[in-house]
Amino acid sequence: MRFPLVQTGMGWVAGPRLVAATCDAGGLGILASATMTLEDLAEAITEVRRRTDAPFGVNLRTDVADVGERIELMIATGARVASFAQAPNPALVARCKEAGLFVVPTVGARRHAEKVAEWGVDAVIAQGAEGGGHTGTVPTTLLLPQVVDAVGDRVLVIAAGGFFSGRGLVAALAYGAAGVAMGTRFLLSAESRVPDAVKDLYLVTPVTGTVVTTKVDGAPQRVVRTDLVDHLESQSWMRALPRALRNAWAFRAETGASLRSLLREGRAMKHGNELTWSQVVMAANAPVMTKAALVEGRTDVGVLPTGQVVGLLESLPPVADVIDGIMREADAVLRGWGAPDSTPGG
């Protein structure tokens, strides 16, 4: 990793091609495993290894029944970074650290950063409300300095939510971050596996064209505002429950999970995230509805997770150009700050 840029582990998006391209360009690519079976993950890691010799990471959910097996697979195959979508527990952190993995959970609040720092993580990704997918309510400009002040002397802090440019990178560094993590910017790249027609929909979305909704899976999630999302917003959770049950069954078939394992994961989600049982059932909506849009291109029945920066992106450059452009702009900003003052009397 030559540059302080992280490509986040976006479900159905961050596959081997995107991860390898990011790593080869000098960033840190993170493979999304939440939507993969254990066997799929093994094949994906092998494919990343075939494409690049650079270090890479794997994003993990802590509420899946086989999270321990996934960590052991990472250790065995040489994946270097364990990225957690939720706060890992102390035992998972200890196992990762024992094996020499670099541990990076994503946090949305100062107290969460303080808790995981006590457990010995190496870094945190502090994601502000501008970020895509599941997100919090505190803007990055307020969350980032809080987290830096709280844990910056113990762990690296990586900023996320609203970043896509060299100017943004410099701003994050000024706040005390060690770098930035980006999802939407990498989703809208040439190597992203998202269908071109869906990428085109993203590119015409304005800054005001996103919404944070809890009607997809019960948790706040930023998505492109579409007719489907407006329809979901108008429904009560009781009316949405049949769709969620169908999606839960579809996700079981997709992953090959047994009903017993789904119930076990549901209990873990309920306990770990303080969800109601209705929210646990609703949670099956997210992977199924996201896959419908991002893999199958069926935006009429699927959702489009995105950060607010989507309204500022106008092209689909190769990842190498994304990273090179960000670093060039950041360098130009810093050089501009260091230039002699040429104003009269300066």
XYZ file of C-alpha atoms in Angstrom:
346
model
C 0.000 0.000 0.000
C 1.808 3.083 -1.277
C -0.979 5.619 -0.811
C -3.365 6.358 2.097
C -6.427 5.253 0.123
C -8.721 2.352 1.027
C -11.353 0.766 -1.219
C -14.132 -0.428 1.074
C -15.617 -3.937 1.064
C -18.917 -3.294 -0.720
C -21.186 -6.314 -1.004
C -21.705 -7.548 -4.596
C -19.228 -4.865 -5.775
C -15.799 -5.427 -4.241
C -14.765 -8.570 -6.074
C -11.301 -9.823 -7.047
C -10.918 -7.597 -10.126
C -11.642 -4.357 -8.246
C -9.589 -5.369 -5.217
C -6.563 -6.356 -7.282
C -6.765 -3.199 -9.386
C -6.818 -1.057 -6.246
C -3.864 -2.854 -4.706
C -1.812 -2.692 -7.913
C -2.488 1.061 -8.109
C -1.093 1.582 -4.612
C -4.229 1.567 -2.467
C -5.652 -1.060 -0.135
C -8.376 -3.172 -1.711
C -10.845 -4.933 0.576
C -12.745 -7.978 -0.637
C -16.427 -8.128 0.362
C -17.259 -11.490 1.936
C -20.645 -10.834 3.554
C -22.457 -11.907 0.394
C -20.234 -14.942 -0.193
C -20.303 -18.481 1.094
C -17.111 -19.745 2.708
C -16.309 -21.612 -0.505
C -16.936 -18.479 -2.579
C -14.583 -16.544 -0.329
C -11.838 -19.134 -0.752
C -12.173 -18.904 -4.537
C -12.213 -15.091 -4.437
C -9.053 -14.933 -2.331
C -7.350 -17.300 -4.749
C -8.401 -15.072 -7.652
C -7.082 -11.925 -5.940
C -3.803 -13.743 -5.322
C -3.666 -14.702 -9.010
C -4.122 -11.083 -10.049
C -1.763 -9.312 -7.613
C 1.065 -9.883 -5.153
C 0.119 -6.805 -3.109
C -1.419 -7.053 0.378
C -5.226 -6.899 0.517
C -8.023 -7.189 3.039
C -11.290 -9.051 3.575
C -14.421 -7.448 4.985
C -16.282 -9.600 7.525
C -19.590 -9.547 9.359
C -19.332 -10.567 12.989
C -22.875 -11.952 13.236
C -22.443 -14.802 10.740
C -22.125 -18.288 12.170
C -18.851 -19.080 10.378
C -16.939 -15.854 11.065
C -14.270 -17.878 12.894
C -13.803 -20.142 9.879
C -13.516 -17.120 7.625
C -10.771 -15.685 9.786
C -8.931 -19.012 9.754
C -9.233 -19.041 5.956
C -7.710 -15.559 5.796
C -4.846 -16.659 8.000
C -4.215 -19.776 5.917
C -4.312 -17.952 2.579
C -2.268 -14.913 3.536
C -4.911 -12.164 3.469
C -3.358 -9.416 5.581
C -6.180 -7.110 6.706
C -9.363 -8.052 8.595
C -11.947 -5.346 8.008
C -15.104 -5.600 10.117
C -18.426 -4.095 9.079
C -19.498 -4.198 12.730
C -17.494 -4.095 15.930
C -15.724 -7.429 16.439
C -15.659 -8.975 19.897
C -12.444 -9.155 21.944
C -11.935 -12.842 21.126
C -12.032 -12.233 17.367
C -9.615 -9.330 17.698
C -7.266 -11.458 19.799
C -7.272 -14.306 17.252
C -6.575 -11.916 14.376
C -3.773 -10.201 16.239
C -2.260 -13.529 17.294
C -2.041 -14.476 13.630
C -0.536 -11.139 12.609
C -3.582 -9.716 10.836
C -4.141 -5.958 10.720
C -7.568 -5.345 12.292
C -9.786 -2.475 11.079
C -13.425 -2.154 12.217
C -15.755 0.557 10.924
C -17.271 2.856 13.552
C -19.905 5.567 13.450
C -19.547 7.003 16.938
C -16.758 8.068 19.289
C -17.785 5.543 21.951
C -17.530 2.701 19.438
C -14.005 3.777 18.519
C -13.020 3.885 22.185
C -14.381 0.396 22.801
C -12.576 -1.320 19.921
C -9.359 0.579 20.660
C -9.389 -0.980 24.133
C -9.548 -4.405 22.488
C -6.335 -3.777 20.561
C -7.417 -3.076 16.984
C -4.846 -1.464 14.700
C -7.070 1.138 13.046
C -10.662 2.299 12.743
C -12.590 3.541 9.752
C -14.666 6.457 11.034
C -17.624 6.738 8.660
C -19.733 9.865 8.744
C -23.346 10.245 7.699
C -22.420 11.183 4.117
C -21.282 7.606 3.519
C -23.198 5.028 1.513
C -24.937 1.884 2.676
C -25.398 1.469 6.405
C -24.410 4.720 8.036
C -24.839 6.831 11.140
C -26.205 10.310 11.742
C -23.082 12.342 12.577
C -21.428 14.162 9.631
C -17.837 13.254 8.864
C -16.614 16.751 9.716
C -17.879 16.272 13.278
C -17.255 12.555 13.747
C -13.680 12.509 12.457
C -12.148 15.017 14.894
C -14.006 13.341 17.771
C -12.568 9.949 16.914
C -9.072 11.324 16.293
C -9.105 13.074 19.682
C -10.401 9.960 21.425
C -8.191 7.212 19.975
C -5.747 8.823 17.544
C -2.872 8.322 19.959
C -3.476 4.548 20.015
C -4.742 3.533 16.572
C -4.758 4.828 13.018
C -7.951 6.657 12.077
C -9.150 6.370 8.483
C -11.824 8.815 7.374
C -14.870 7.721 5.352
C -18.047 9.383 4.161
C -17.902 12.106 1.508
C -14.416 11.503 0.079
C -13.591 11.237 -3.612
C -10.806 13.757 -4.351
C -7.319 14.929 -3.478
C -8.748 17.971 -1.693
C -10.797 15.647 0.489
C -7.734 13.572 1.311
C -5.830 16.669 2.407
C -8.795 17.770 4.534
C -8.894 14.372 6.243
C -5.168 14.514 6.934
C -5.613 17.997 8.406
C -8.209 16.574 10.794
C -5.634 14.031 11.927
C -6.662 11.010 9.874
C -4.091 8.652 8.400
C -5.979 8.349 5.106
C -9.428 7.974 3.573
C -11.684 5.049 2.687
C -14.007 5.329 -0.298
C -16.836 3.181 -1.602
C -18.873 5.096 -4.167
C -15.788 6.442 -5.954
C -14.563 2.866 -6.526
C -18.035 1.543 -7.327
C -18.091 4.034 -10.202
C -14.875 2.809 -11.778
C -14.106 0.722 -14.849
C -13.182 -2.352 -12.791
C -16.331 -2.354 -10.684
C -18.517 -5.366 -11.494
C -21.735 -3.294 -11.410
C -23.554 -3.414 -14.797
C -22.899 -0.411 -17.033
C -26.592 0.514 -17.216
C -26.727 0.690 -13.417
C -23.569 2.790 -13.308
C -25.270 5.187 -15.704
C -28.128 5.593 -13.225
C -25.632 6.454 -10.507
C -23.951 9.041 -12.725
C -27.169 10.998 -13.253
C -28.034 11.032 -9.549
C -27.679 14.529 -8.027
C -26.234 15.285 -4.594
C -29.798 15.592 -3.351
C -30.832 12.305 -4.969
C -30.095 10.012 -2.030
C -32.045 9.168 1.101
C -31.311 7.418 4.384
C -34.004 4.811 4.928
C -34.686 2.117 7.500
C -37.256 0.395 5.294
C -34.792 -1.841 3.457
C -33.558 -3.878 6.410
C -34.471 -2.031 9.591
C -31.168 -0.162 9.927
C -30.355 3.311 8.507
C -28.982 2.885 4.992
C -28.168 5.552 2.397
C -29.390 4.642 -1.080
C -30.319 6.331 -4.344
C -33.873 7.621 -4.079
C -35.991 5.666 -6.564
C -39.691 4.931 -6.984
C -39.143 1.639 -5.187
C -37.516 3.359 -2.208
C -40.348 5.891 -2.043
C -42.798 2.979 -2.040
C -40.918 1.241 0.758
C -40.863 4.464 2.748
C -44.657 4.623 2.579
C -45.107 1.084 3.945
C -45.445 -0.024 7.547
C -43.074 -2.764 8.694
C -46.026 -5.156 8.906
C -46.755 -4.689 5.201
C -43.048 -5.075 4.373
C -42.654 -8.279 6.389
C -43.864 -10.701 3.656
C -41.229 -9.341 1.243
C -38.576 -9.745 3.940
C -39.584 -13.354 4.585
C -39.376 -14.130 0.859
C -35.963 -12.492 0.687
C -34.753 -14.376 3.752
C -35.661 -17.633 2.037
C -34.036 -16.499 -1.217
C -30.847 -15.550 0.631
C -30.835 -18.984 2.286
C -30.970 -20.595 -1.145
C -28.303 -18.212 -2.526
C -25.778 -18.974 0.216
C -26.673 -22.601 0.819
C -27.267 -21.833 4.480
C -29.450 -24.145 6.533
C -32.525 -22.853 8.325
C -30.794 -23.641 11.611
C -27.765 -21.537 10.697
C -30.003 -18.636 9.639
C -31.764 -18.758 12.991
C -28.405 -18.907 14.768
C -27.176 -15.881 12.811
C -30.463 -14.115 13.505
C -29.980 -14.557 17.229
C -26.425 -13.238 16.940
C -27.636 -10.200 14.994
C -30.401 -9.561 17.515
C -27.984 -9.725 20.425
C -25.055 -7.932 18.823
C -27.025 -5.093 17.251
C -29.901 -4.759 19.724
C -32.503 -5.463 17.029
C -36.079 -6.615 17.357
C -37.047 -9.915 15.725
C -38.941 -7.997 13.033
C -35.733 -6.095 12.238
C -33.785 -9.376 12.119
C -36.191 -10.729 9.506
C -36.047 -7.440 7.604
C -32.233 -7.688 7.519
C -32.502 -10.340 4.814
C -33.782 -7.629 2.488
C -30.422 -5.890 2.198
C -28.323 -8.544 0.410
C -31.170 -9.727 -1.812
C -32.388 -6.271 -2.871
C -28.827 -5.022 -3.331
C -27.962 -8.015 -5.485
C -31.061 -7.447 -7.617
C -29.791 -3.985 -8.564
C -25.997 -4.279 -8.489
C -25.620 -7.744 -10.003
C -28.788 -8.423 -11.977
C -29.413 -4.802 -13.000
C -33.032 -4.976 -11.799
C -33.324 -1.512 -10.313
C -37.123 -1.784 -10.290
C -36.942 -4.330 -7.472
C -33.512 -3.552 -6.026
C -31.795 -0.765 -4.115
C -28.666 1.226 -4.963
C -26.456 1.911 -1.931
C -24.424 5.080 -2.359
C -22.689 7.936 -0.639
C -23.721 11.518 -1.227
C -20.611 12.038 -3.346
C -22.459 10.229 -6.140
C -23.775 13.628 -7.247
C -20.234 14.876 -7.867
C -18.994 11.953 -9.954
C -19.330 12.224 -13.724
C -17.215 9.435 -15.212
C -16.089 5.818 -14.860
C -12.283 5.947 -14.939
C -9.988 2.982 -14.366
C -8.990 2.543 -10.724
C -5.393 3.452 -11.530
C -6.583 6.825 -12.861
C -8.793 7.375 -9.794
C -5.894 6.873 -7.419
C -3.388 8.780 -9.550
C -5.781 11.717 -9.897
C -6.446 11.897 -6.160
C -2.773 11.805 -5.273
C -1.860 14.404 -7.922
C -4.555 16.762 -6.675
C -3.537 16.282 -3.060
C 0.068 17.003 -3.961
C -0.964 20.159 -5.840
C -2.957 21.405 -2.849
C -0.077 20.843 -0.471
C 2.399 22.467 -2.855
C 0.059 25.435 -3.178
C 0.052 25.894 0.577
C 3.825 25.929 0.578
C 4.191 28.472 -2.251
C 5.564 31.941 -1.390
C 2.892 34.593 -0.943
C 2.862 36.621 -4.181
C 0.224 39.122 -3.114
C 1.284 42.811 -2.927
C 2.883 43.517 0.400
C 2.937 39.789 1.207
